[in-house]
Coordinates of C-alpha atoms and ligand atoms in Angstrom, one line a residue:
M300 CA 31.9 9.3 25.9
D301 CA 28.6 10.7 27.3
S302 CA 28.8 14.2 26.1
I303 CA 29.3 15.9 22.9
R304 CA 31.2 19.5 23.2
I305 CA 30.4 22.1 20.3
Q306 CA 31.8 25.4 19.5
G307 CA 29.1 27.0 17.5
R308 CA 28.8 29.9 14.7
I309 CA 31.4 28.0 12.3
A310 CA 29.8 27.8 8.8
L311 CA 29.9 24.3 7.5
Q312 CA 32.2 23.6 4.2
G313 CA 33.2 20.5 2.5
K314 CA 32.1 17.0 2.2
V315 CA 31.1 14.2 4.3
R316 CA 29.9 10.4 3.1
I317 CA 26.6 9.2 4.4
Q318 CA 26.7 6.1 6.4
G319 CA 24.3 3.1 5.6
S320 CA 20.6 3.3 6.7
K321 CA 19.7 2.3 10.2
N322 CA 16.0 1.8 9.7
A323 CA 16.9 -0.2 6.4
A324 CA 19.6 -2.4 8.3
L325 CA 17.6 -3.4 11.0
P326 CA 14.8 -5.3 9.3
V327 CA 17.3 -6.7 6.9
L328 CA 19.4 -8.2 9.6
A329 CA 16.1 -9.6 11.1
A330 CA 15.4 -11.3 7.8
T331 CA 18.7 -12.9 7.7
L332 CA 17.0 -15.4 10.3
L333 CA 14.8 -16.5 7.3
V334 CA 17.5 -17.7 5.1
G335 CA 19.0 -20.1 7.2
E336 CA 22.3 -19.9 5.3
R337 CA 25.3 -17.5 5.4
S338 CA 24.4 -13.8 4.4
V339 CA 26.7 -11.0 3.8
I340 CA 25.2 -7.6 4.5
R341 CA 27.6 -4.5 3.3
N342 CA 27.4 -0.9 4.3
C343 CA 25.7 -1.9 7.8
P344 CA 26.2 1.1 10.0
K345 CA 28.2 0.6 13.1
I346 CA 25.8 2.1 15.5
A347 CA 24.5 0.9 18.8
D348 CA 21.2 -0.2 17.4
V349 CA 22.9 -2.6 14.9
H350 CA 25.2 -4.0 17.8
S351 CA 22.2 -4.6 19.6
M352 CA 20.6 -6.4 16.9
V353 CA 23.9 -8.3 16.4
S354 CA 23.8 -9.4 20.0
L355 CA 20.1 -10.3 19.8
L356 CA 21.0 -12.5 16.6
K357 CA 23.8 -14.3 18.4
S358 CA 21.8 -15.0 21.3
L359 CA 19.1 -16.8 19.0
G360 CA 21.9 -19.1 17.8
C361 CA 23.3 -17.2 14.6
S362 CA 27.1 -16.7 14.1
V363 CA 27.9 -13.1 13.3
H364 CA 31.0 -11.4 12.4
W365 CA 32.2 -8.0 11.0
Q366 CA 34.5 -8.6 8.0
E367 CA 36.1 -5.9 5.9
K368 CA 33.0 -6.5 3.2
G369 CA 30.4 -6.2 5.9
L370 CA 28.6 -8.2 8.3
V371 CA 28.4 -11.9 7.9
I372 CA 25.5 -13.7 9.5
D373 CA 25.1 -17.6 9.5
S374 CA 21.6 -18.3 10.7
S375 CA 21.7 -22.0 10.2
Q376 CA 21.9 -22.9 13.6
V377 CA 18.7 -20.9 14.8
R378 CA 16.2 -23.3 16.7
K379 CA 14.3 -21.4 19.2
G380 CA 12.4 -17.8 19.1
E381 CA 13.2 -16.9 22.6
M382 CA 14.8 -13.4 23.0
P383 CA 16.6 -12.0 26.0
E384 CA 14.8 -9.5 28.0
E385 CA 17.8 -6.7 27.9
A386 CA 18.2 -6.5 24.3
V387 CA 14.4 -6.3 23.6
T388 CA 13.4 -3.5 26.1
G389 CA 16.1 -1.2 24.7
M390 CA 15.4 -1.4 21.2
R391 CA 12.0 -0.9 19.3
S392 CA 13.5 -2.4 16.0
S393 CA 13.7 -5.8 17.7
L394 CA 9.9 -5.9 17.2
C395 CA 10.7 -6.9 13.5
L396 CA 12.2 -10.1 14.8
L397 CA 8.6 -11.0 15.8
G398 CA 7.7 -11.6 12.3
A399 CA 11.0 -13.2 11.3
L400 CA 11.1 -15.5 13.9
L401 CA 7.5 -16.7 13.7
G402 CA 8.5 -17.3 10.0
R403 CA 11.6 -19.3 10.9
C404 CA 10.5 -21.2 14.4
R405 CA 6.7 -20.7 14.5
E406 CA 7.1 -19.7 18.1
V407 CA 8.3 -16.4 19.9
V408 CA 8.9 -15.4 23.5
M409 CA 9.8 -11.5 24.0
E410 CA 9.3 -8.7 26.2
H411 CA 7.3 -5.7 25.1
P412 CA 9.6 -3.9 22.7
G413 CA 11.5 -0.8 23.7
G414 CA 13.2 2.2 21.6
C415 CA 12.8 5.9 21.9
V416 CA 10.4 7.3 24.5
I417 CA 8.5 9.0 22.0
G418 CA 4.6 8.5 22.7
K419 CA 2.8 5.4 23.3
R420 CA 4.1 3.2 20.6
P421 CA 1.5 0.6 20.7
I422 CA 1.7 -2.7 18.7
D423 CA -2.2 -3.4 18.1
L424 CA -1.6 -3.3 14.5
H425 CA 1.6 -6.0 14.4
L426 CA -0.8 -8.4 16.6
S427 CA -3.8 -8.1 14.8
A428 CA -2.3 -8.7 11.2
L429 CA -0.2 -11.6 12.2
R430 CA -3.4 -13.1 14.0
Q431 CA -5.0 -12.9 10.7
M432 CA -2.2 -15.1 9.4
G433 CA -2.7 -17.8 12.1
V434 CA -0.6 -16.6 15.1
E435 CA -2.2 -16.9 18.6
F436 CA -0.7 -14.4 21.2
T437 CA -0.8 -15.1 25.2
E438 CA 1.0 -12.8 27.8
K439 CA 2.5 -14.4 30.8
N440 CA 4.8 -12.6 33.4
G441 CA 4.8 -9.5 31.2
K442 CA 6.1 -11.6 28.3
L443 CA 4.6 -11.8 24.9
M444 CA 4.4 -15.5 23.6
A445 CA 3.5 -16.0 20.2
K446 CA 2.6 -19.3 18.4
A447 CA 1.6 -20.3 15.0
S448 CA 0.7 -23.9 14.3
R449 CA 0.1 -23.3 11.0
L450 CA 1.2 -19.9 9.6
H451 CA -0.8 -18.9 6.5
G452 CA -1.5 -16.3 3.9
A453 CA -4.1 -13.7 4.5
R454 CA -5.8 -10.7 3.3
I455 CA -4.6 -7.7 5.6
C456 CA -5.8 -4.3 5.4
L457 CA -3.8 -1.8 7.6
P458 CA -6.0 1.1 8.7
F459 CA -2.6 3.2 9.2
P460 CA 0.8 2.6 7.1
S461 CA 2.7 1.5 10.0
V462 CA 6.3 0.8 8.9
G463 CA 7.0 -1.6 11.6
A464 CA 3.5 -3.6 11.1
T465 CA 4.5 -3.9 7.3
E466 CA 7.9 -5.2 7.9
N467 CA 6.5 -7.9 10.3
I468 CA 3.9 -8.9 7.5
V469 CA 6.4 -9.0 4.9
L470 CA 8.6 -11.1 7.1
A471 CA 6.1 -13.7 8.2
G472 CA 4.3 -13.6 4.8
V473 CA 7.6 -14.8 2.8
M474 CA 7.6 -18.0 5.2
A475 CA 3.7 -18.5 5.2
D476 CA 1.7 -21.0 3.2
G477 CA 0.0 -19.2 0.7
D478 CA -0.2 -15.8 -0.4
T479 CA -0.6 -12.7 1.7
V480 CA -2.2 -9.5 0.1
L481 CA -1.3 -6.5 2.1
E482 CA -3.4 -3.3 1.5
G483 CA -2.4 -0.2 3.1
A484 CA 1.4 -1.0 3.5
A485 CA 3.7 1.7 4.3
L486 CA 5.7 3.1 1.5
E487 CA 8.9 4.1 3.5
P488 CA 12.0 3.2 1.4
E489 CA 13.0 1.1 3.9
I490 CA 10.2 -1.5 3.1
L491 CA 11.4 -1.5 -0.7
T492 CA 14.8 -2.3 0.8
L493 CA 13.7 -5.2 2.8
C494 CA 11.3 -6.5 -0.1
Q495 CA 14.6 -6.2 -2.3
Y496 CA 16.7 -8.1 -0.2
L497 CA 14.3 -10.9 0.4
C498 CA 13.8 -11.0 -3.4
C499 CA 17.4 -11.3 -3.9
C500 CA 17.5 -14.4 -1.5
G501 CA 14.5 -15.9 -3.7
A502 CA 11.2 -14.6 -2.2
F503 CA 8.6 -13.6 -4.5
I504 CA 7.1 -10.0 -3.6
E505 CA 5.0 -8.1 -6.3
G506 CA 4.1 -4.6 -5.5
A507 CA 7.4 -3.5 -3.6
G508 CA 7.5 0.2 -3.2
S509 CA 3.6 0.4 -3.6
C510 CA 1.0 0.4 -0.9
R511 CA -0.5 -3.2 -2.1
L512 CA 2.0 -5.9 -1.5
V513 CA 1.4 -9.5 -2.6
I514 CA 3.7 -11.7 -0.8
H515 CA 3.9 -15.3 -2.2
G516 CA 4.9 -17.5 1.0
G517 CA 6.5 -20.9 1.1
R518 CA 9.8 -20.3 -1.1
K519 CA 13.0 -21.7 0.0
L520 CA 15.1 -18.6 0.6
C521 CA 19.0 -18.8 0.0
R522 CA 22.2 -16.8 0.8
T523 CA 23.0 -13.5 -0.9
D524 CA 25.2 -10.6 -0.7
F525 CA 23.5 -7.4 -0.2
T526 CA 24.4 -3.6 0.2
I527 CA 22.4 -1.4 2.6
P528 CA 21.5 2.1 1.0
A529 CA 22.7 5.4 2.5
D530 CA 20.8 6.7 5.6
R531 CA 18.2 9.5 4.5
I532 CA 17.7 10.6 8.1
V533 CA 21.2 11.1 8.8
A534 CA 21.4 12.7 5.3
G535 CA 18.7 15.2 6.3
T536 CA 20.3 15.8 9.8
Y537 CA 23.5 17.1 8.2
L538 CA 21.6 19.1 5.6
F539 CA 19.7 20.9 8.1
G540 CA 22.8 21.2 10.1
C541 CA 24.3 23.2 7.3
I542 CA 21.2 25.5 6.8
G543 CA 21.2 26.3 10.6
A544 CA 24.9 26.8 10.8
G545 CA 25.5 28.3 7.5
G546 CA 27.9 27.3 4.6
C547 CA 27.8 24.9 1.9
V548 CA 28.4 21.3 1.8
L549 CA 28.4 18.1 -0.2
L550 CA 26.6 15.1 1.4
E551 CA 28.0 12.1 -0.8
Q552 CA 25.9 9.2 -1.7
A553 CA 22.7 11.0 0.0
P554 CA 19.7 9.4 -1.5
G555 CA 18.1 12.5 -3.1
K556 CA 15.3 10.5 -4.7
E557 CA 13.9 9.4 -1.3
M558 CA 14.3 12.8 0.2
A559 CA 12.1 15.1 -1.9
A560 CA 10.0 16.4 1.1
V561 CA 12.9 17.2 2.9
L562 CA 14.6 19.0 0.2
Q563 CA 11.6 21.1 -0.4
V564 CA 11.6 22.1 3.1
A565 CA 15.2 23.0 3.0
E566 CA 14.2 25.2 -0.1
Q567 CA 11.4 26.8 1.8
M568 CA 14.0 27.5 4.6
G569 CA 16.0 29.4 2.0
G570 CA 18.4 27.0 1.2
H571 CA 19.8 25.8 -2.3
V572 CA 19.8 22.0 -2.8
Y573 CA 20.9 20.2 -5.9
S574 CA 20.8 16.5 -5.9
S575 CA 22.8 14.5 -8.2
P576 CA 24.0 10.9 -8.6
E577 CA 27.1 12.0 -6.5
G578 CA 24.8 13.3 -3.5
I579 CA 23.3 16.3 -2.4
Y580 CA 24.8 19.9 -2.4
V581 CA 23.4 22.3 0.0
Q582 CA 23.9 26.0 0.2
A583 CA 22.6 27.6 3.2
P584 CA 20.8 30.8 3.5
V585 CA 21.7 33.7 5.6
R586 CA 19.1 33.1 8.2
P587 CA 16.3 30.5 7.8
L588 CA 13.2 31.1 6.4
P589 CA 10.1 30.6 8.6
L590 CA 7.8 27.7 7.6
R591 CA 4.6 25.5 8.5
L592 CA 5.7 21.9 8.5
V593 CA 3.6 19.0 9.0
T594 CA 5.1 15.4 9.5
A595 CA 3.5 12.5 7.6
P596 CA 4.2 9.1 6.5
Y597 CA 6.3 8.9 3.5
P598 CA 6.3 10.5 1.1
G599 CA 5.6 13.1 3.4
F600 CA 8.2 14.8 6.0
P601 CA 9.5 12.2 8.0
T602 CA 8.8 12.4 11.9
D603 CA 12.3 11.4 12.4
L604 CA 13.6 14.8 11.0
Q605 CA 11.1 17.1 12.7
S606 CA 12.9 18.1 15.8
V607 CA 16.2 19.0 13.5
A608 CA 14.0 21.0 11.5
L609 CA 12.6 22.6 14.8
A610 CA 15.8 23.3 16.0
V611 CA 16.9 25.1 12.8
E612 CA 13.7 27.4 12.9
T613 CA 14.5 28.6 16.3
M614 CA 16.8 31.0 14.6
G615 CA 14.4 31.7 11.7
M616 CA 13.6 35.0 10.5
G617 CA 9.9 35.1 11.6
C618 CA 7.1 32.5 13.2
S619 CA 7.2 28.9 12.2
R620 CA 4.8 26.3 13.0
I621 CA 5.4 22.5 13.4
D622 CA 2.8 19.9 13.6
E623 CA 3.8 16.3 14.7
V624 CA 1.0 14.0 13.6
I625 CA 3.0 10.5 13.8
F626 CA 3.8 10.4 17.7
E627 CA 3.0 12.5 20.5
N628 CA 5.6 13.3 23.0
R629 CA 8.2 13.9 20.3
F630 CA 8.9 17.6 21.4
R631 CA 11.0 16.5 24.4
I632 CA 13.8 18.8 23.2
L633 CA 11.7 22.3 23.8
E634 CA 13.1 22.8 27.4
D635 CA 16.8 22.5 26.5
L636 CA 16.3 24.6 23.4
E637 CA 14.9 27.2 25.7
K638 CA 17.7 27.0 27.9
M639 CA 19.6 28.1 24.8
G640 CA 17.5 31.1 24.4
A641 CA 14.8 29.6 21.8
K642 CA 11.2 31.0 22.0
V643 CA 9.0 28.0 21.3
Q644 CA 5.4 27.4 22.6
Q645 CA 3.7 24.2 22.6
K646 CA -0.1 24.4 21.7
N647 CA -0.7 20.9 22.5
A648 CA 0.6 17.3 22.3
H649 CA 1.0 17.7 18.6
S650 CA 1.7 21.4 17.7
V651 CA 4.5 24.1 18.6
L652 CA 4.7 27.7 17.5
I653 CA 8.6 29.0 17.0
K654 CA 9.6 32.6 17.1
G655 CA 13.0 33.0 15.7
V656 CA 15.4 34.7 17.6
E657 CA 18.6 36.4 16.2
M658 CA 21.1 34.1 18.2
L659 CA 20.8 30.9 20.2
Q660 CA 23.4 30.8 23.3
G661 CA 25.5 27.8 24.2
A662 CA 24.2 25.7 27.0
H663 CA 24.5 22.4 28.7
V664 CA 21.6 20.6 27.6
Q665 CA 20.4 16.7 27.8
A666 CA 19.6 14.2 24.8
K667 CA 16.6 12.5 25.8
E668 CA 16.1 10.4 22.6
L669 CA 17.6 9.7 19.4
R670 CA 16.8 12.3 16.8
G671 CA 16.0 15.0 19.5
G672 CA 19.5 14.5 20.7
A673 CA 21.0 14.9 17.0
A674 CA 18.8 18.0 17.0
L675 CA 20.5 19.6 20.0
V676 CA 23.9 19.1 18.5
V677 CA 22.5 21.1 15.3
A678 CA 21.2 23.7 17.8
G679 CA 24.9 23.5 19.3
L680 CA 26.3 24.4 15.8
M681 CA 24.2 27.4 15.3
A682 CA 24.5 28.9 18.8
E683 CA 27.1 31.4 20.0
G684 CA 29.7 30.0 22.4
E685 CA 30.1 26.4 23.7
T686 CA 27.4 23.9 24.0
V687 CA 27.6 20.7 25.8
V688 CA 25.1 17.8 24.9
S689 CA 24.9 15.1 27.5
G690 CA 23.0 11.9 27.3
C691 CA 24.8 11.2 24.1
P692 CA 24.4 7.3 24.1
F693 CA 20.8 7.8 22.6
I694 CA 22.6 9.7 19.5
Y695 CA 25.1 6.7 19.0
R696 CA 21.9 4.5 18.8
G697 CA 21.6 5.9 15.1
Y698 CA 24.6 7.9 14.1
E699 CA 27.9 6.1 13.4
N700 CA 30.1 9.1 14.6
I701 CA 28.3 12.4 14.5
C702 CA 31.2 14.2 15.7
R703 CA 33.7 13.0 13.1
D704 CA 31.1 13.7 10.3
F705 CA 30.5 17.5 11.5
R706 CA 34.4 17.9 12.1
E707 CA 34.7 16.9 8.3
L708 CA 32.7 19.8 7.5
G709 CA 34.8 21.8 9.8
A710 CA 33.0 22.2 12.8
R711 CA 34.4 22.3 16.2
V712 CA 32.9 19.2 17.8
T713 CA 34.3 16.7 20.1
S714 CA 33.0 13.7 22.1
V715 CA 33.9 14.1 25.7
Ligands
UD1_1040 C1 7.9 5.2 12.9 C2 7.9 6.0 11.6 C3 9.2 5.6 10.7 C4 10.4 5.8 11.5 C5 10.5 5.1 12.9 C6 11.6 5.5 13.7 C7 6.1 6.9 10.3 C8 4.7 6.5 9.7 N1 6.8 5.8 11.0 O1 7.9 3.7 12.3 O2 9.3 6.5 9.6 O3 11.6 5.5 10.9 O4 9.2 5.7 13.7 O5 11.3 6.7 14.4 O6 6.5 7.9 10.2 N2 0.8 2.5 15.6 C9 -0.4 2.0 16.2 N3 -0.4 0.8 16.5 C10 0.7 -0.3 15.9 C11 1.8 0.5 15.2 C12 1.9 1.8 15.1 O7 -1.2 2.7 16.7 O8 0.5 -1.3 16.2 C13 0.8 4.1 15.6 C14 2.0 4.8 16.2 O9 1.5 4.9 17.7 C15 2.3 5.8 15.6 C16 2.1 5.5 14.3 O10 1.1 4.3 14.1 O11 1.4 6.9 15.8 C17 3.6 5.3 13.4 O12 3.9 4.1 13.6 P1 5.0 3.0 13.0 O13 5.2 3.6 11.5 O14 4.5 1.6 13.2 O15 6.2 3.4 13.9 P2 7.5 2.6 13.7 O16 7.6 1.5 12.7 O17 8.2 2.8 14.8

């Protein structure tokens, strides 16, 4: 199922349930390594990245099963922190296994982690924080080796609120001797979820949800039953899908509170949005209004939704500008949108100007990374005629079943 075929220009109607969050599930799955007992993780999305994480956990000695209630992981038999090359290079989130395995085994051997091809994605912040906690790093034959004869707490100040580095510090910190004080922690809701999971297991973390975390290390963690929250990025993708294609939808269980910046942008586009405990209601404008959008760390507008918003603005009622300040190389869809008739001018690695056109035309386009791929599906919903998006395995890394979900909203979308 490499491609997705879309018949555009059908207004979306009805409701769709939002899957569990990828970016919350992956670090929580890594954290199950610290427990050394059986954990039950509910509402884990059945996406390619979770399947890769499950393979990685198995290769490390965990027993992992999907049951009706969720993913059951027993990490009692994990002895060695050596990760197989194929699994690591394909998935950036395998990086959070670094902190978890250091916590568990004090020693890790891994390849440089992969993930989407969006920019250089260095890991210097991870390495320098973990060094302060007593970890020594060496590189041999392209492999990264990490060893901590004594993992200890430290005072760490992150110069940029890196999500991945915060996760690694938390994961290593709960197993370190003494306290770790982290200033400049990322505020993304997925960090709060990770802290909540660890605290349910018996960890003691103060300041969860804030930029200053105090992680009291060295507590014994025990089994728990935990539910992954809904995915704010998937909810945002469908929300912008509705704004672009037209119509009126309910995104069931969408986490409105965590999506304030996204809802604000949807309103600037002319959409009517209403967030309730049931989810988010969206009513699309006749045509999106233009906007000036800048991505930012949470609570700002998420980089993961930048390309979807860009796709919507290709049919905006005027000129829009989008600045991507988190990653470079995150405008890889421009060429494909141009094939569909979009008028977009890239000013530099971080900015684009978009001149809204009245109508996109269906075309054969190619997904090159996860969120850009989802943005092309949204463009297909907006376009006249048929669009075929190939390279869809990128999309399946993060969306359980984007075709089924848009079909539930009345769209004509099939995987082929
Ligand atoms: C980022 C996003 C996160 C998103 C995820 C998946 C931000 C702040 N983070 O998390 O919301 O869910 O991608 O797409 O929006 N950096 C360094 N050195 C490091 C680590 C990061 O320079 O050691 C830089 C990166 O190059 C980038 C920025 O910091 O410019 C964001 O990195 P980080 O938050 O760590 O990225 P992810 O954890 O992948």
